[in-house]
Amino acid sequence: MGMAQSYAVETHGLSKRYATGVLAVNNLDLRVRTGEVYGFLGPNGAGKTTTLRMLSGLLRPTSGTATVAGGAPGSPASLAQLGAMVETPAFYPYLSGRDNLRVMARYSSVQKSRIEPVLQQVDMTDRARHKFKTYSTGMKQRLGVASALLKDPQLLILDEPTSGLDPQGTVEMRELIKDLRQGGRTVLLSSHLLNEVELTCDRVGVIARGSLVAEGTVDELRARSGGQALLVRASPIDQARRMLESLLKPDQVQLRDGLFTLAVGPSQAAAINRRLVADGVDVTELRVAEQSLEDVFLQLTEKQP
Amino acid sequence: MIASLRADGLKMRKRWANWIMVAILLAWLVLLVYALLYLVVKTQPASLRGSQVPASVLIRQIFPENFIPTVLSTAASIGAAIMIIFGALSTASEYGWSTVQTILIQKPGRTAVLGGKGLALFVATVLISIAALAVSALSAYVVVTVDGSSSSWPAATEIVKGFGALILQLAVWAAFGAFLGIAFRSTAAAIGGGLVYLFVGEALLGSLFRTAPVIKDVLKLLPGINASGVNGAFRLTYTNPSNQVPLVDPTHGVITLLVYLVAFTVLSLLIFRRRDVGGG
Ligand SMILES: Nc1ncnc2c1ncn2[C@@H]1O[C@H](COP(=O)(O)OP(=O)(O)O)[C@@H](O)[C@H]1O
Ligand SMILES: [Mg+2]
């Protein structure tokens, strides 16, 4: 552990081949920076859960290594700083939500006094005395998050926390996730839903067929595959080009048929427009490229030969 | 280890199924051992006519002087079955509910998680043993009082040894059940397998082949046969010729049971420590 540990999760060549022969995770190099909300995005069956199980010490990698919250996966040092909810939240059906948290608090040697605050944080105080088996999917997920928060961990791993939730529950869960990063906590969140990571994550890793196929901010991902871009028509063209190339990296600027294609996200549109106008360039058209992030995602994850 | 002992204790205490099993064991002792034998001896002496022991002697089985061998013979049958179910439920349920993954991402390592569970099972075994002894003693006291007869209590050393013998065999059965639960990861398979073994493997084969030359030597290695050997050290105060002489002597029994206890524990740990969770 260094003084300033820059990665909360770091894997090298992480692979998992199940006994059935399925190569679920293939040579994965993942780096989750400390303090960020990282979206682990991939279609069903891509290997997200398998990866998160390895990071939590539940599965042994077939090969490769990982450091999670400063320790080897599953080691006491790592577990002490890790809160996780992998796949469906699993608790004792005959115990109340509160008693389930008591059990987990005992395992983790966490003070009993932590229980009420985490229940409150996930808005489960009212239902905490009811048995787990009576909970709806949304309540189970929230209890799962509460349990992951008991240790007040530096790293939180949430595997598809909105899966199975109704729209209302999904919105609430996303709001909750935004709060979870408070205090510099790192959140590693998996999802098969693009707009979910777009709404909640700083950076995204896209996994397909067990391999990481792209990584970066949502804007970068759009730009990299040419999917997300700003289209700008401006005159005089030469002056606009000089301006844009000094403003962005040269390879982010393309000119075709008098139309600039800028490999940046829509968040930069206003700033770019302002600079051009301030420089005396007339901006006659400014819009976001048609191809949606959904298309990019499909393009990244679709089956390749 | 202590953390997971406390966690498992809480789970065990709050689980109705566990209390129901304890209640069955104690009710069995009171109703089907003490009350039933008393009623039979008192109301149906004719049905005992074939017995080599007269009813007036047979009733001494449920007097205080024999409460140790009586509780031990109950432990060897229904007690064993209850403890197999108890142990199997405590481990297999964690797989059935997938809670094994939730507890393995808390703080303790796998050895501590399972070690804590083992300790919790052992504490429960001790408490169940105390309860069974107490209920047996109380029933015997009630019987002898109601009957207006006189009897005496076994010596304190005898009670302590009986307590030890009870704990040892119940612990072996609980460990067997827990081991099956981990091996099969299924409550039904663990309980089914354990009970079939107990009633077919031990009880049936044990009575069919107890004199067969080679098989007899194999039988001497089985936990149930060895538990009976240990129980043979606690004699009834009268002789009943129809009671079988155990295949093994008490020392052989104690040592073999201890070996089983260690073996089930070590095997469970080996599987539990190495196996992928959620990986099929
Ligand atoms: N226990 C298992 N045994 C064998 N194959 C599995 C097991 N769990 C998952 N898989 C396979 O591994 C691949 C990745 O699954 P998973 O990690 O669950 O993907 P995701 O979480 O991204 O949907 C899939 O092809 C899945 O069928
Ligand atoms: Mg999954």
XYZ file of C-alpha atoms and ligand atoms in Angstrom:
613
model
C 0.000 0.000 0.000
C 1.446 3.332 -1.037
C 0.840 6.582 0.764
C -1.394 7.925 -1.920
C -3.100 4.872 -3.282
C -4.480 5.845 -6.633
C -6.445 2.705 -7.469
C -9.158 1.208 -5.333
C -9.290 -1.762 -7.668
C -6.542 -2.934 -9.950
C -6.474 -6.179 -11.870
C -3.896 -7.709 -14.146
C -4.829 -10.353 -16.651
C -7.741 -11.503 -14.531
C -9.401 -14.566 -16.048
C -12.012 -17.053 -14.973
C -12.861 -20.276 -16.701
C -15.738 -22.103 -15.040
C -15.701 -25.855 -14.587
C -18.172 -26.003 -17.469
C -15.448 -24.667 -19.746
C -17.014 -21.235 -20.164
C -14.371 -18.535 -20.246
C -16.439 -15.922 -18.425
C -13.671 -13.376 -17.867
C -10.754 -13.122 -20.217
C -7.529 -11.338 -19.349
C -9.154 -8.347 -17.739
C -7.144 -5.285 -16.773
C -9.317 -3.030 -14.698
C -8.342 0.124 -12.877
C -10.815 1.879 -10.650
C -9.470 5.141 -9.279
C -9.884 5.956 -5.643
C -12.890 8.177 -5.053
C -14.598 7.708 -8.392
C -17.877 6.115 -9.312
C -16.931 3.548 -11.901
C -19.512 1.967 -14.136
C -18.871 -1.578 -15.190
C -21.056 -1.826 -18.230
C -21.840 -4.861 -20.298
C -24.700 -6.904 -21.681
C -26.071 -9.897 -19.796
C -23.575 -12.719 -19.662
C -20.611 -10.435 -20.356
C -18.820 -11.485 -17.181
C -19.640 -8.644 -14.807
C -20.858 -10.741 -11.913
C -18.012 -13.207 -12.355
C -15.518 -10.336 -12.154
C -17.154 -8.828 -9.077
C -17.225 -12.240 -7.387
C -13.499 -12.554 -7.976
C -12.907 -9.069 -6.592
C -14.897 -9.993 -3.478
C -12.932 -13.176 -2.916
C -15.879 -15.471 -3.641
C -14.366 -16.995 -6.772
C -10.759 -17.881 -7.352
C -9.413 -16.464 -10.579
C -8.161 -19.073 -13.028
C -5.261 -16.721 -13.670
C -4.280 -13.137 -13.094
C -4.111 -11.004 -9.997
C -6.164 -8.329 -8.343
C -5.748 -5.779 -5.592
C -8.973 -4.641 -3.989
C -9.049 -1.868 -1.399
C -5.381 -2.414 -0.701
C -5.369 -6.183 -0.297
C -5.741 -9.464 -2.084
C -9.387 -10.279 -2.813
C -10.995 -12.013 0.156
C -8.121 -11.203 2.501
C -9.047 -9.658 5.852
C -7.260 -6.447 4.844
C -9.329 -6.155 1.682
C -12.628 -7.238 3.239
C -12.251 -4.705 6.030
C -12.530 -1.879 3.490
C -15.019 -3.491 1.151
C -18.778 -3.420 1.145
C -20.376 -5.461 -1.582
C -23.655 -6.626 -2.962
C -23.105 -9.230 -5.632
C -26.026 -10.379 -7.752
C -29.243 -10.709 -5.741
C -29.080 -9.596 -2.113
C -28.953 -12.754 -0.007
C -30.202 -12.653 3.585
C -31.879 -14.892 6.147
C -35.562 -15.044 5.235
C -36.701 -15.789 8.772
C -34.925 -12.782 10.260
C -36.121 -9.198 10.127
C -34.157 -6.698 8.088
C -32.742 -5.280 11.284
C -31.733 -8.682 12.634
C -30.071 -9.507 9.341
C -27.990 -6.373 9.761
C -27.251 -7.390 13.352
C -25.896 -10.692 12.082
C -23.697 -8.974 9.508
C -22.548 -6.379 12.047
C -21.472 -9.201 14.330
C -19.522 -10.872 11.545
C -17.795 -7.620 10.714
C -17.285 -6.573 14.347
C -19.146 -3.370 13.623
C -20.827 -1.466 16.444
C -24.560 -2.112 16.747
C -25.036 1.636 16.658
C -24.235 1.596 12.912
C -27.428 -0.285 12.133
C -29.995 2.486 12.512
C -28.022 5.041 10.472
C -27.596 2.684 7.512
C -31.249 1.684 7.691
C -32.098 5.349 7.572
C -29.738 5.975 4.699
C -31.558 3.456 2.516
C -34.938 4.510 3.875
C -35.754 1.141 5.410
C -36.327 2.122 9.021
C -40.073 1.608 8.772
C -39.806 -1.911 7.403
C -36.748 -3.018 9.355
C -38.751 -5.063 11.844
C -40.425 -7.131 9.146
C -39.008 -10.422 7.989
C -36.726 -10.384 4.978
C -38.920 -12.902 3.169
C -41.760 -10.376 3.086
C -39.671 -7.760 1.256
C -40.189 -6.627 -2.303
C -37.249 -6.687 -4.695
C -36.633 -3.010 -4.089
C -36.538 -3.437 -0.317
C -34.193 -6.396 -0.657
C -31.855 -4.335 -2.786
C -31.950 -1.491 -0.302
C -31.196 -3.843 2.565
C -28.309 -5.176 0.483
C -26.938 -1.666 0.137
C -27.454 -1.032 3.862
C -25.536 -4.176 4.668
C -22.723 -3.162 2.327
C -22.554 0.207 4.105
C -22.311 -1.232 7.623
C -18.520 -1.285 7.596
C -18.455 2.286 6.271
C -16.168 0.874 3.592
C -13.780 2.789 1.370
C -14.886 0.706 -1.566
C -18.430 -0.227 -2.442
C -19.171 -2.872 -5.062
C -22.747 -2.991 -6.303
C -23.754 -5.552 -8.898
C -26.712 -4.317 -10.944
C -28.345 -2.556 -7.984
C -31.364 -1.496 -10.024
C -32.086 -4.837 -11.625
C -35.662 -5.912 -11.078
C -36.740 -2.530 -9.724
C -39.749 -0.626 -10.972
C -39.145 2.847 -12.442
C -39.805 4.555 -9.134
C -37.443 2.214 -7.283
C -34.833 2.682 -9.990
C -34.913 6.443 -9.600
C -34.624 6.127 -5.820
C -31.735 3.705 -6.084
C -29.867 6.050 -8.416
C -30.375 8.917 -6.014
C -29.019 6.706 -3.263
C -25.956 5.764 -5.314
C -25.155 9.424 -5.823
C -25.055 9.854 -2.044
C -22.863 6.838 -1.496
C -19.706 8.433 -2.829
C -19.698 10.946 0.003
C -16.523 11.044 2.024
C -14.327 10.036 -0.875
C -15.737 6.561 -1.160
C -15.087 4.616 -4.338
C -18.077 2.971 -5.946
C -17.814 0.190 -8.498
C -21.197 -0.305 -10.066
C -22.133 -2.836 -12.684
C -24.997 -2.450 -15.066
C -26.260 -3.610 -18.395
C -28.072 -0.317 -18.791
C -26.241 2.400 -20.547
C -28.228 5.360 -19.351
C -27.751 4.161 -15.812
C -23.975 4.474 -15.865
C -24.318 7.634 -17.900
C -26.355 9.161 -15.110
C -24.333 7.973 -12.156
C -20.725 7.245 -13.142
C -17.554 9.251 -13.601
C -15.897 6.637 -15.738
C -17.054 3.549 -17.502
C -15.473 0.258 -18.457
C -17.303 -1.654 -21.125
C -17.034 -5.426 -20.898
C -18.092 -7.816 -23.624
C -17.501 -11.547 -23.767
C -15.258 -11.323 -20.728
C -12.932 -8.635 -22.060
C -12.732 -4.923 -21.530
C -13.505 -3.343 -24.884
C -13.463 0.307 -23.920
C -12.768 2.481 -20.923
C -13.103 6.162 -20.192
C -15.598 8.851 -19.348
C -18.959 8.593 -21.012
C -17.961 11.451 -23.307
C -14.684 9.809 -24.210
C -16.424 6.593 -25.046
C -18.776 8.363 -27.374
C -15.938 10.162 -29.037
C -13.632 7.172 -29.331
C -15.959 5.168 -31.454
C -17.079 8.216 -33.384
C -20.464 7.827 -31.884
C -20.766 10.913 -29.792
C -19.675 14.040 -31.469
C -20.516 17.662 -31.892
C -21.226 18.787 -35.411
C -20.282 22.408 -36.059
C -20.687 24.547 -39.178
C -18.862 27.825 -38.969
C -17.247 30.476 -41.125
C -14.665 31.492 -41.943
C -13.658 27.851 -42.006
C -9.905 28.302 -41.698
C -10.149 30.504 -38.686
C -12.649 28.132 -37.099
C -10.327 25.201 -37.688
C -7.324 26.962 -36.097
C -9.483 27.919 -33.200
C -10.895 24.421 -32.665
C -7.531 22.710 -33.046
C -6.017 24.923 -30.401
C -9.006 24.365 -28.150
C -9.116 20.571 -28.536
C -6.595 17.925 -29.462
C -5.943 17.920 -33.221
C -7.260 14.368 -33.631
C -10.555 15.404 -32.058
C -11.278 17.751 -34.935
C -12.322 16.561 -38.372
C -13.568 18.608 -41.279
C -15.719 17.063 -43.941
C -17.931 18.842 -46.466
C -17.613 22.060 -44.522
C -18.846 20.399 -41.360
C -16.609 19.987 -38.318
C -16.975 16.757 -36.401
C -15.679 17.248 -32.879
C -15.011 14.171 -30.785
C -16.366 15.666 -27.602
C -19.556 15.324 -25.675
C -22.455 17.744 -25.641
C -21.312 19.096 -22.296
C -18.649 21.095 -24.107
C -20.968 22.589 -26.720
C -21.626 25.841 -24.913
C -17.968 26.536 -24.170
C -16.894 25.842 -27.748
C -19.634 28.017 -29.133
C -18.658 30.874 -26.833
C -14.997 30.736 -27.859
C -15.785 30.671 -31.542
C -18.171 33.577 -31.316
C -15.799 35.547 -29.128
C -13.165 35.048 -31.802
C -15.411 36.505 -34.434
C -16.384 33.222 -36.033
C -20.005 32.823 -37.100
C -21.490 29.577 -35.860
C -24.308 28.636 -38.186
C -24.988 25.154 -36.915
C -24.171 23.282 -33.734
C -25.690 19.920 -32.863
C -24.971 16.579 -31.331
C -24.160 13.761 -33.729
C -27.044 11.470 -34.465
C -25.555 8.174 -33.361
C -26.695 7.574 -29.826
C -24.614 6.194 -27.029
C -26.859 3.187 -27.258
C -25.520 2.575 -30.754
C -21.961 2.943 -29.496
C -22.602 0.458 -26.760
C -24.110 -2.029 -29.164
C -21.250 -1.493 -31.557
C -18.698 -2.070 -28.803
C -20.335 -5.159 -27.418
C -21.795 -6.838 -30.445
C -20.391 -10.186 -31.457
C -17.234 -9.944 -33.433
C -15.802 -12.818 -35.407
C -13.838 -16.689 15.186
C -15.597 -15.089 18.165
C -17.279 -12.601 15.824
C -18.709 -15.353 13.671
C -19.585 -17.427 16.745
C -21.698 -14.506 17.936
C -23.236 -14.049 14.503
C -24.087 -17.727 14.192
C -25.447 -17.806 17.718
C -27.884 -15.048 16.823
C -28.981 -16.866 13.662
C -29.437 -20.130 15.512
C -31.359 -18.598 18.377
C -33.804 -16.811 16.096
C -34.537 -19.820 13.934
C -37.770 -21.562 14.802
C -36.788 -24.843 13.202
C -34.007 -25.228 15.760
C -36.333 -24.771 18.705
C -38.817 -27.168 17.191
C -36.124 -29.823 16.936
C -35.050 -29.320 20.523
C -38.706 -29.523 21.535
C -39.142 -32.759 19.586
C -36.126 -34.297 21.291
C -37.262 -33.333 24.763
C -40.885 -34.251 24.105
C -39.753 -37.605 22.757
C -37.830 -38.193 25.953
C -40.745 -37.266 28.182
C -43.605 -38.786 26.216
C -42.217 -41.698 24.231
C -39.618 -42.835 26.738
C -40.717 -41.981 30.258
C -44.484 -41.607 29.981
C -44.944 -44.391 27.478
C -42.858 -46.943 29.330
C -44.579 -46.014 32.542
C -48.020 -46.455 31.013
C -47.108 -49.741 29.377
C -45.632 -51.162 32.544
C -48.550 -49.963 34.655
C -51.481 -50.717 32.396
C -50.391 -53.539 30.132
C -48.220 -55.887 32.137
C -49.719 -58.689 30.051
C -48.005 -57.392 26.955
C -44.680 -57.793 28.735
C -45.312 -61.411 29.500
C -42.858 -62.534 26.828
C -40.159 -60.322 28.304
C -37.477 -61.979 30.384
C -37.607 -59.062 32.773
C -40.676 -58.599 34.970
C -42.510 -55.271 34.793
C -41.548 -54.438 38.368
C -37.894 -54.545 37.323
C -38.298 -53.097 33.868
C -39.781 -49.924 35.317
C -36.440 -49.208 36.947
C -35.237 -48.097 33.514
C -37.165 -44.869 34.053
C -36.157 -44.372 37.664
C -33.470 -41.863 38.639
C -30.866 -44.630 39.071
C -30.953 -45.196 35.287
C -31.529 -41.734 33.914
C -28.046 -41.648 32.343
C -28.300 -44.851 30.232
C -31.875 -43.899 29.358
C -30.940 -40.505 28.002
C -27.968 -42.026 26.174
C -30.089 -44.606 24.392
C -32.439 -41.832 23.300
C -29.424 -39.865 22.104
C -28.291 -42.814 20.010
C -31.556 -42.950 18.071
C -33.748 -39.866 17.840
C -30.952 -37.683 19.256
C -28.640 -38.661 16.406
C -31.328 -37.920 13.823
C -32.128 -34.533 15.358
C -28.477 -33.540 15.501
C -27.881 -34.556 11.878
C -30.795 -32.353 10.831
C -29.578 -29.556 13.108
C -26.058 -29.629 11.668
C -27.249 -29.997 8.087
C -29.658 -27.065 8.407
C -26.964 -24.832 9.835
C -24.674 -25.238 6.826
C -26.885 -26.244 3.897
C -29.297 -23.353 4.468
C -26.472 -20.900 3.903
C -26.208 -22.312 0.400
C -29.956 -22.544 -0.108
C -30.377 -18.877 0.726
C -27.032 -17.900 -0.848
C -26.210 -16.188 2.430
C -22.829 -17.886 2.303
C -21.756 -15.187 -0.140
C -23.061 -12.414 2.090
C -21.182 -13.644 5.140
C -17.982 -14.319 3.222
C -17.774 -10.664 2.221
C -17.976 -9.520 5.834
C -14.726 -9.382 7.751
C -13.659 -12.860 8.884
C -11.869 -15.238 6.570
C -13.373 -18.547 5.574
C -11.722 -20.541 8.352
C -13.036 -18.132 10.960
C -16.527 -18.151 9.432
C -16.762 -21.925 9.518
C -14.874 -22.181 12.799
C -17.380 -19.826 14.388
C -20.221 -21.921 13.048
C -18.592 -25.056 14.429
C -18.221 -23.441 17.845
C -21.832 -22.291 17.762
C -22.943 -25.823 16.921
C -20.829 -27.140 19.768
C -22.251 -24.672 22.274
C -25.741 -25.630 21.113
C -24.831 -29.309 21.518
C -23.711 -28.717 25.084
C -26.905 -26.828 25.870
C -29.057 -29.508 24.279
C -27.179 -32.152 26.275
C -27.810 -30.262 29.495
C -31.486 -29.901 28.606
C -31.821 -33.597 27.767
C -30.124 -34.656 31.005
C -32.232 -32.273 33.034
C -35.482 -33.355 31.410
C -34.531 -36.987 31.812
C -33.673 -36.515 35.477
C -36.838 -34.557 36.114
C -38.996 -37.151 34.360
C -37.331 -39.925 36.344
C -37.964 -38.007 39.537
C -41.632 -37.540 38.662
C -42.004 -41.211 37.742
C -40.461 -42.520 40.926
C -42.451 -40.067 43.017
C -45.756 -40.868 41.339
C -44.964 -44.558 41.598
C -44.173 -44.187 45.266
C -41.029 -46.303 44.836
C -37.533 -45.582 45.972
C -34.496 -45.142 43.831
C -31.164 -43.404 44.077
C -29.300 -40.985 41.839
C -26.137 -42.102 40.064
C -22.841 -40.911 41.540
C -21.745 -37.427 40.502
C -18.766 -38.813 38.570
C -21.126 -41.061 36.665
C -23.324 -38.088 35.768
C -20.337 -36.081 34.597
C -19.089 -38.984 32.464
C -22.561 -39.474 31.043
C -22.726 -35.789 30.220
C -19.415 -36.108 28.371
C -20.582 -39.188 26.483
C -23.786 -37.413 25.504
C -21.991 -34.314 24.254
C -19.437 -36.350 22.335
C -21.910 -38.398 20.339
C -24.338 -35.550 19.714
C -21.407 -33.404 18.558
C -20.285 -36.104 16.124
C -23.775 -36.291 14.596
C -24.040 -32.521 14.358
C -20.628 -32.388 12.671
C -21.723 -35.156 10.309
C -24.849 -33.185 9.369
C -22.871 -29.970 8.946
C -20.336 -31.754 6.776
C -23.098 -33.203 4.571
C -24.647 -29.746 4.287
C -21.381 -28.308 3.019
C -20.665 -31.243 0.740
C -24.127 -31.307 -0.864
C -25.006 -27.596 -0.535
C -28.611 -28.733 -0.316
C -30.734 -29.073 2.794
C -32.818 -31.886 1.357
C -29.834 -33.900 0.149
C -27.911 -33.430 3.383
C -30.796 -34.359 5.660
C -31.959 -37.175 3.392
C -28.470 -38.587 3.026
C -27.728 -38.288 6.717
C -30.930 -39.956 7.864
C -30.725 -42.744 5.306
C -27.197 -43.409 6.481
C -28.294 -43.411 10.106
C -31.303 -45.659 9.709
C -30.161 -47.915 6.899
C -26.376 -47.794 7.078
C -26.058 -47.956 10.825
C -29.244 -49.278 12.361
C -30.387 -51.792 9.766
C -27.055 -53.154 8.553
C -25.743 -52.914 12.090
C -28.387 -55.305 13.325
C -28.369 -57.590 10.283
C -24.642 -58.118 10.044
C -23.434 -57.763 13.598
C -22.218 -61.344 13.572
C -21.073 -61.612 9.932
C -17.305 -62.172 9.882
C -15.802 -59.409 7.733
C -18.682 -56.960 7.729
C -18.623 -57.002 11.505
C -15.144 -55.505 11.488
C -16.300 -52.763 9.134
C -19.247 -52.055 11.407
C -16.823 -51.484 14.252
C -15.606 -48.395 12.425
C -19.009 -46.723 12.108
C -19.879 -43.752 14.330
C -23.232 -45.110 15.502
C -21.783 -48.456 16.509
C -19.057 -46.634 18.404
C -21.557 -44.380 20.112
C -23.343 -47.520 21.299
C -19.990 -48.786 22.518
C -19.504 -45.639 24.582
C -23.039 -45.923 25.923
C -22.275 -49.503 26.951
C -20.138 -48.062 29.737
C -23.297 -46.843 31.439
C -25.039 -49.982 32.635
C -28.626 -50.269 33.715
C -29.036 -51.261 37.340
C -30.651 -54.528 36.267
C -29.724 -56.943 33.498
C -31.922 -57.286 30.494
C -30.733 -60.275 28.461
C -32.486 -58.978 25.358
C -30.210 -55.922 25.267
C -27.417 -56.466 22.782
C -23.823 -56.371 23.895
C -22.066 -53.514 22.047
C -19.657 -54.461 19.263
C -16.910 -52.216 20.601
C -15.727 -51.321 24.067
C -16.147 -47.785 25.454
C -12.511 -46.740 24.982
C -12.548 -47.828 21.351
C -15.794 -45.914 21.033
C -14.532 -42.669 22.534
C -11.389 -42.662 20.415
C -13.261 -43.457 17.212
C -15.861 -40.770 17.881
C -13.127 -38.206 18.518
C -11.504 -39.188 15.232
C -14.843 -38.690 13.473
C -15.329 -35.305 15.095
C -11.923 -34.150 13.906
C -12.357 -35.722 10.472
C -15.749 -34.112 9.769
C -14.396 -30.763 10.938
C -11.249 -30.936 8.843
C -13.046 -32.202 5.736
C -15.660 -29.466 6.039
C -12.956 -26.837 6.361
C -11.028 -28.176 3.404
C -14.063 -28.039 1.155
C -15.307 -24.724 2.493
C -11.975 -22.953 2.219
C -11.258 -23.992 -1.327
C -14.562 -23.965 -3.064
C -15.829 -21.198 -5.319
C -18.959 -19.492 -4.070
C -21.580 -18.876 -6.714
C -19.409 -20.596 -9.253
C -21.371 -23.818 -9.562
N -21.497 -20.822 -11.997
C -21.294 -20.782 -13.312
N -20.899 -21.880 -13.973
C -20.688 -21.845 -15.303
N -20.840 -20.767 -16.064
C -21.241 -19.632 -15.465
C -21.480 -19.585 -14.059
N -21.862 -18.333 -13.743
C -21.853 -17.633 -14.894
N -21.481 -18.410 -15.931
C -21.324 -17.983 -17.332
O -20.317 -17.031 -17.382
C -20.659 -15.998 -18.270
C -20.644 -14.672 -17.546
O -21.687 -14.653 -16.601
P -21.865 -13.466 -15.574
O -20.564 -13.158 -14.951
O -22.971 -13.828 -14.669
O -22.294 -12.283 -16.545
P -23.044 -10.903 -16.218
O -23.025 -10.683 -14.749
O -22.268 -9.876 -16.964
O -24.424 -11.036 -16.748
C -21.997 -16.363 -18.855
O -21.773 -17.007 -20.096
C -22.563 -17.307 -17.854
O -23.422 -18.224 -18.475
Mg -24.659 -10.414 -13.464
